[in-house]
Amino acid sequence: MTTEAPVISVRDVGMTYTARRGAGNTVLRGCDFDIAPGEFVSIVGQSGGGKTTLLKIISGLLENTEGEVLVRGRGVKEALRDIAMVFQGPVLLPWRNNLANVMLPMEFRKRVTPETRAYARELLELVGLGDKAESYSYELSGGMQQRVSICRALVSHPEILLMDEPFGALDAMTRDSMNFELQRIWQETKRSVLFVTHSIPEAVWLADRVLVVGDRPGRIIADIRIDLARPRTKETRYTDTFAEIVADVEQLLGVEAGIS
Ligand SMILES: Nc1ncnc2c1ncn2[C@@H]1O[C@H](COP(=O)(O)OP(=O)(O)OP(=O)(O)O)[C@@H](O)[C@H]1O
Ligand SMILES: [Mg+2]
């Protein structure tokens, strides 16, 4: 257990969406957890359980109706520069080459300098796309595009990386190599990561902790520490401990969905 002050504190957060007429729809209730500096935390849960809503609240895109989120003890709005989000699709601008897409956050911050451009190239290098800096997104595969979008999220040195099913649209083999890539990037850059996925093995393999979100309304029903050795390897997946943790999470989600 780390004793360092948390990077993110989610305190009793709830969210009720209110339609223009009619009753509100409460999709999150009583969410309460901390994320330590450099910690990798996965979130799994049923579809519609409120995971994207939770990430949007932490990123400042959406305002929670109950509780509070603190980033290093400050409100989310004051911490926006420390947070980057990777969405399910890569959302690259087709008229910009890959390097220019990665540099977008630096343009917003008016920090286009030889140093920041060099760092953007370094990141593309890191994800194996060093020779694709001047190419356009339509010249890349889906997995390559997603790697570009991860570089774009990292280029501003965000302290916190929020990832909402970033590999959901990828085929199994590309997804597998992206998991290794992400573990390597995380080990090299030591960001705090909050990673939403529908794949329980992926959640367990990547994370220091897995938060299980139960639905109606969404709340954290389990917070499981994953004490598997780092770096995780292919062999990790064939260990008994790994299989047991995956089975535990499956059971928790199955019970929630009323199918076991
Ligand atoms: N802008 C909105 N207005 C009203 N209701 C919303 C809005 N966005 C999401 N919801 C509702 O909130 C609930 C949670 O949605 P959310 O997208 O957070 O779930 P999720 O866990 O990310 O699901 P999935 O795994 O399918 O991505 C759903 O019932 C959804 O209909
Ligand atoms: Mg979602």
Short mmCIF file of C-alpha atoms and ligand atoms in Angstrom, two decimals:
data_model
loop_
_atom_site.label_atom_id
_atom_site.label_comp_id
_atom_site.label_asym_id
_atom_site.label_seq_id
_atom_site.Cartn_x
_atom_site.Cartn_y
_atom_site.Cartn_z
CA MET A 1 0.00 0.00 0.00
CA THR A 2 1.26 3.43 -0.88
CA THR A 3 1.16 6.18 1.68
CA GLU A 4 1.59 8.98 -0.88
CA ALA A 5 -1.19 11.56 -1.15
CA PRO A 6 -3.68 10.48 -3.83
CA VAL A 7 -3.64 12.10 -7.27
CA ILE A 8 -7.38 11.63 -7.65
CA SER A 9 -9.90 11.48 -4.83
CA VAL A 10 -13.44 10.57 -5.80
CA ARG A 11 -15.59 11.39 -2.78
CA ASP A 12 -19.12 10.02 -2.60
CA VAL A 13 -19.77 10.98 -6.22
CA GLY A 14 -23.25 10.62 -7.66
CA MET A 15 -24.77 11.61 -10.97
CA THR A 16 -28.39 12.17 -11.87
CA TYR A 17 -29.15 13.07 -15.48
CA THR A 18 -32.24 15.24 -15.65
CA ALA A 19 -34.45 15.13 -18.72
CA ARG A 20 -36.24 18.32 -19.74
CA ARG A 21 -39.41 16.86 -18.31
CA GLY A 22 -39.95 13.90 -16.00
CA ALA A 23 -37.90 12.39 -13.20
CA GLY A 24 -34.12 12.40 -13.10
CA ASN A 25 -32.15 9.28 -13.97
CA THR A 26 -29.61 8.44 -11.26
CA VAL A 27 -26.78 6.54 -12.94
CA LEU A 28 -24.04 6.81 -10.28
CA ARG A 29 -24.28 6.77 -6.51
CA GLY A 30 -21.78 6.87 -3.65
CA CYS A 31 -18.63 6.31 -5.71
CA ASP A 32 -15.70 6.69 -3.36
CA PHE A 33 -12.08 5.81 -4.16
CA ASP A 34 -8.57 7.23 -4.45
CA ILE A 35 -5.92 6.80 -7.13
CA ALA A 36 -2.28 6.96 -6.01
CA PRO A 37 0.48 8.61 -8.07
CA GLY A 38 1.60 6.28 -10.86
CA GLU A 39 -1.12 3.76 -10.13
CA PHE A 40 -2.85 1.83 -12.94
CA VAL A 41 -6.52 1.26 -12.13
CA SER A 42 -8.94 -0.63 -14.40
CA ILE A 43 -12.71 -0.22 -14.28
CA VAL A 44 -15.06 -2.99 -15.42
CA GLY A 45 -18.83 -3.16 -15.32
CA GLN A 46 -22.00 -3.86 -17.27
CA SER A 47 -22.87 -1.74 -20.26
CA GLY A 48 -24.81 1.32 -19.12
CA GLY A 49 -23.38 1.06 -15.60
CA GLY A 50 -21.99 4.60 -15.63
CA LYS A 51 -18.29 4.05 -16.42
CA THR A 52 -18.09 6.66 -19.18
CA THR A 53 -20.10 9.03 -17.01
CA LEU A 54 -17.55 8.57 -14.21
CA LEU A 55 -14.60 9.23 -16.55
CA LYS A 56 -16.30 12.33 -17.97
CA ILE A 57 -16.80 13.65 -14.43
CA ILE A 58 -13.15 13.06 -13.53
CA SER A 59 -12.00 14.70 -16.78
CA GLY A 60 -14.15 17.77 -16.13
CA LEU A 61 -16.36 17.20 -19.22
CA LEU A 62 -19.40 16.65 -17.02
CA GLU A 63 -20.44 18.06 -13.67
CA ASN A 64 -21.42 15.55 -10.97
CA THR A 65 -24.65 16.18 -9.05
CA GLU A 66 -23.36 14.73 -5.75
CA GLY A 67 -20.01 14.49 -3.98
CA GLU A 68 -16.72 15.85 -5.22
CA VAL A 69 -13.67 14.94 -7.26
CA LEU A 70 -10.30 16.32 -6.20
CA VAL A 71 -7.13 16.22 -8.29
CA ARG A 72 -4.17 16.68 -5.96
CA GLY A 73 -6.57 18.30 -3.52
CA ARG A 74 -7.92 20.83 -6.06
CA GLY A 75 -11.22 20.87 -7.93
CA VAL A 76 -11.23 19.20 -11.35
CA LYS A 77 -11.72 22.49 -13.18
CA GLU A 78 -8.41 23.83 -11.87
CA ALA A 79 -6.63 20.61 -12.85
CA LEU A 80 -7.78 20.25 -16.46
CA ARG A 81 -4.25 20.65 -17.80
CA ASP A 82 -3.07 17.65 -15.79
CA ILE A 83 -5.61 15.31 -17.35
CA ALA A 84 -5.82 13.70 -20.80
CA MET A 85 -8.50 11.38 -22.12
CA VAL A 86 -8.33 8.67 -24.79
CA PHE A 87 -11.75 7.91 -26.26
CA GLN A 88 -13.00 4.65 -27.73
CA GLY A 89 -12.30 5.78 -31.30
CA PRO A 90 -9.02 7.51 -32.20
CA VAL A 91 -10.77 10.76 -33.42
CA LEU A 92 -7.85 12.02 -35.51
CA LEU A 93 -8.18 15.00 -37.84
CA PRO A 94 -7.88 13.63 -41.41
CA TRP A 95 -6.36 16.80 -42.89
CA ARG A 96 -3.43 16.79 -40.45
CA ASN A 97 -0.56 14.37 -40.61
CA ASN A 98 0.13 12.14 -37.61
CA LEU A 99 2.72 14.41 -36.07
CA ALA A 100 0.35 17.40 -36.37
CA ASN A 101 -2.42 15.35 -34.72
CA VAL A 102 -0.13 14.47 -31.83
CA MET A 103 0.84 18.16 -31.50
CA LEU A 104 -2.76 19.40 -31.26
CA PRO A 105 -2.82 19.71 -27.44
CA MET A 106 0.44 21.71 -27.60
CA GLU A 107 -1.11 24.08 -30.14
CA PHE A 108 -4.05 24.64 -27.79
CA ARG A 109 -1.54 25.44 -25.07
CA LYS A 110 0.51 27.65 -27.42
CA ARG A 111 3.55 25.50 -26.79
CA VAL A 112 4.68 24.52 -30.28
CA THR A 113 8.46 24.60 -29.89
CA PRO A 114 11.31 22.50 -31.31
CA GLU A 115 11.42 20.71 -27.93
CA THR A 116 7.72 19.79 -27.86
CA ARG A 117 7.86 18.68 -31.50
CA ALA A 118 10.87 16.52 -30.71
CA TYR A 119 8.96 14.96 -27.83
CA ALA A 120 5.96 14.25 -30.11
CA ARG A 121 8.33 12.45 -32.51
CA GLU A 122 9.84 10.55 -29.59
CA LEU A 123 6.38 9.34 -28.54
CA LEU A 124 5.59 8.17 -32.09
CA GLU A 125 8.92 6.37 -32.00
CA LEU A 126 7.98 4.79 -28.67
CA VAL A 127 4.80 3.26 -30.13
CA GLY A 128 6.61 2.03 -33.24
CA LEU A 129 5.39 4.76 -35.61
CA GLY A 130 8.57 6.79 -35.93
CA ASP A 131 8.47 6.46 -39.70
CA LYS A 132 4.80 7.48 -39.94
CA ALA A 133 5.05 11.03 -38.53
CA GLU A 134 4.41 12.60 -41.94
CA SER A 135 1.71 10.10 -42.96
CA TYR A 136 -2.03 10.70 -42.64
CA SER A 137 -4.48 8.71 -40.54
CA TYR A 138 -6.15 7.12 -43.60
CA GLU A 139 -2.79 5.53 -44.39
CA LEU A 140 -2.73 3.73 -41.03
CA SER A 141 -4.47 0.66 -39.64
CA GLY A 142 -7.01 1.08 -36.81
CA GLY A 143 -4.46 -0.04 -34.23
CA MET A 144 -1.87 2.43 -35.53
CA GLN A 145 -4.43 5.26 -35.39
CA GLN A 146 -5.22 4.38 -31.80
CA ARG A 147 -1.49 4.51 -31.00
CA VAL A 148 -1.34 8.01 -32.52
CA SER A 149 -4.24 9.06 -30.29
CA ILE A 150 -2.39 7.69 -27.25
CA CYS A 151 0.66 9.79 -28.23
CA ARG A 152 -1.62 12.82 -28.49
CA ALA A 153 -2.85 12.14 -24.95
CA LEU A 154 0.72 11.81 -23.63
CA VAL A 155 2.33 14.77 -25.42
CA SER A 156 1.33 17.34 -22.79
CA HIS A 157 2.85 15.20 -19.99
CA PRO A 158 -0.53 14.77 -18.28
CA GLU A 159 -0.27 13.48 -14.76
CA ILE A 160 -3.47 11.52 -15.28
CA LEU A 161 -4.49 9.44 -18.27
CA LEU A 162 -8.16 8.48 -18.59
CA MET A 163 -8.87 5.75 -21.15
CA ASP A 164 -12.41 4.77 -22.13
CA GLU A 165 -12.32 1.37 -23.86
CA PRO A 166 -9.41 2.52 -26.01
CA PHE A 167 -8.91 -0.91 -27.60
CA GLY A 168 -12.58 -1.90 -27.92
CA ALA A 169 -12.63 -1.68 -31.71
CA LEU A 170 -9.39 -3.58 -32.33
CA ASP A 171 -8.98 -7.19 -33.41
CA ALA A 172 -7.68 -9.62 -30.77
CA MET A 173 -4.05 -9.67 -31.95
CA THR A 174 -3.68 -5.90 -32.28
CA ARG A 175 -5.39 -5.50 -28.94
CA ASP A 176 -2.93 -7.89 -27.38
CA SER A 177 0.08 -5.96 -28.67
CA MET A 178 -1.55 -2.69 -27.56
CA ASN A 179 -1.78 -4.09 -24.04
CA PHE A 180 1.97 -4.75 -24.04
CA GLU A 181 2.58 -1.32 -25.56
CA LEU A 182 0.45 0.38 -22.91
CA GLN A 183 2.17 -1.47 -20.07
CA ARG A 184 5.55 -0.39 -21.47
CA ILE A 185 4.48 3.27 -21.92
CA TRP A 186 3.02 3.32 -18.43
CA GLN A 187 6.20 1.83 -16.93
CA GLU A 188 8.34 4.38 -18.77
CA THR A 189 6.20 7.46 -18.10
CA LYS A 190 4.65 6.56 -14.71
CA ARG A 191 1.33 8.30 -15.24
CA SER A 192 -1.71 7.52 -13.12
CA VAL A 193 -4.06 5.64 -15.43
CA LEU A 194 -7.79 5.00 -15.15
CA PHE A 195 -8.67 2.42 -17.79
CA VAL A 196 -12.22 1.33 -18.69
CA THR A 197 -12.64 -1.98 -20.51
CA HIS A 198 -15.22 -4.70 -21.10
CA SER A 199 -12.51 -7.34 -21.11
CA ILE A 200 -11.95 -8.71 -17.61
CA PRO A 201 -8.63 -10.46 -18.49
CA GLU A 202 -7.37 -7.20 -20.02
CA ALA A 203 -8.44 -5.24 -16.92
CA VAL A 204 -6.66 -7.67 -14.58
CA TRP A 205 -3.51 -8.09 -16.70
CA LEU A 206 -2.86 -4.33 -16.92
CA ALA A 207 -3.86 -3.07 -13.50
CA ASP A 208 -2.62 -2.58 -9.96
CA ARG A 209 -6.28 -2.45 -8.94
CA VAL A 210 -9.58 -3.35 -10.58
CA LEU A 211 -12.72 -1.42 -9.64
CA VAL A 212 -15.91 -3.33 -10.35
CA VAL A 213 -18.91 -1.13 -11.07
CA GLY A 214 -22.35 -2.57 -10.35
CA ASP A 215 -25.27 -0.97 -12.13
CA ARG A 216 -28.66 0.63 -11.45
CA PRO A 217 -27.39 2.92 -10.13
CA GLY A 218 -23.67 2.54 -10.84
CA ARG A 219 -21.53 2.14 -7.74
CA ILE A 220 -18.24 0.50 -6.84
CA ILE A 221 -19.05 -3.02 -5.66
CA ALA A 222 -15.45 -4.24 -5.38
CA ASP A 223 -11.95 -2.80 -5.32
CA ILE A 224 -9.48 -5.61 -5.98
CA ARG A 225 -5.71 -5.28 -5.59
CA ILE A 226 -3.79 -7.22 -8.27
CA ASP A 227 -0.52 -8.40 -6.78
CA LEU A 228 0.93 -10.01 -9.92
CA ALA A 229 4.63 -9.36 -10.60
CA ARG A 230 5.65 -6.63 -13.08
CA PRO A 231 6.21 -6.51 -15.92
CA ARG A 232 3.28 -8.74 -16.77
CA THR A 233 4.03 -11.26 -19.54
CA LYS A 234 2.13 -13.72 -21.71
CA GLU A 235 2.87 -16.33 -19.03
CA THR A 236 1.10 -14.18 -16.43
CA ARG A 237 -2.17 -15.12 -18.13
CA TYR A 238 -1.59 -18.81 -17.54
CA THR A 239 -0.97 -18.57 -13.81
CA ASP A 240 -3.51 -19.86 -11.31
CA THR A 241 -3.60 -16.52 -9.49
CA PHE A 242 -4.55 -14.72 -12.71
CA ALA A 243 -7.31 -17.23 -13.49
CA GLU A 244 -8.65 -16.97 -9.94
CA ILE A 245 -8.85 -13.17 -10.01
CA VAL A 246 -10.56 -13.19 -13.42
CA ALA A 247 -13.07 -15.75 -12.14
CA ASP A 248 -13.75 -13.62 -9.04
CA VAL A 249 -14.48 -10.53 -11.12
CA GLU A 250 -16.64 -12.53 -13.52
CA GLN A 251 -18.59 -13.82 -10.58
CA LEU A 252 -19.09 -10.34 -9.16
CA LEU A 253 -20.40 -9.07 -12.50
CA GLY A 254 -22.48 -12.18 -13.12
CA VAL A 255 -24.13 -11.88 -9.73
CA GLU A 256 -24.88 -8.23 -10.45
CA ALA A 257 -26.48 -9.10 -13.77
CA GLY A 258 -28.52 -11.88 -12.14
CA ILE A 259 -27.10 -14.65 -14.32
CA SER A 260 -25.30 -16.68 -11.67
N1 LIG B 1 -26.10 12.76 -21.54
C1 LIG B 1 -26.90 11.87 -20.98
N2 LIG B 1 -28.18 12.17 -20.65
C2 LIG B 1 -28.98 11.26 -20.07
N3 LIG B 1 -28.60 10.00 -19.76
C3 LIG B 1 -27.35 9.65 -20.05
C4 LIG B 1 -26.44 10.54 -20.68
N4 LIG B 1 -25.25 9.89 -20.86
C5 LIG B 1 -25.43 8.65 -20.36
N5 LIG B 1 -26.69 8.49 -19.87
C6 LIG B 1 -27.23 7.30 -19.20
O1 LIG B 1 -26.38 6.98 -18.12
C7 LIG B 1 -26.23 5.57 -17.98
C8 LIG B 1 -24.77 5.25 -17.92
O2 LIG B 1 -24.17 5.55 -19.18
P1 LIG B 1 -22.60 5.43 -19.41
O3 LIG B 1 -22.35 5.82 -20.82
O4 LIG B 1 -21.89 6.15 -18.35
O5 LIG B 1 -22.41 3.85 -19.20
P2 LIG B 1 -21.16 2.93 -19.48
O6 LIG B 1 -20.93 2.14 -18.23
O7 LIG B 1 -20.03 3.72 -20.01
O8 LIG B 1 -21.72 1.94 -20.61
P3 LIG B 1 -20.92 1.21 -21.81
O9 LIG B 1 -20.16 0.10 -21.14
O10 LIG B 1 -22.00 0.68 -22.68
O11 LIG B 1 -20.04 2.21 -22.48
C9 LIG B 1 -26.99 4.95 -19.14
O12 LIG B 1 -28.23 4.50 -18.64
C10 LIG B 1 -27.19 6.08 -20.11
O13 LIG B 1 -28.41 5.94 -20.78
MG MG B 2 -19.03 3.76 -21.84
#
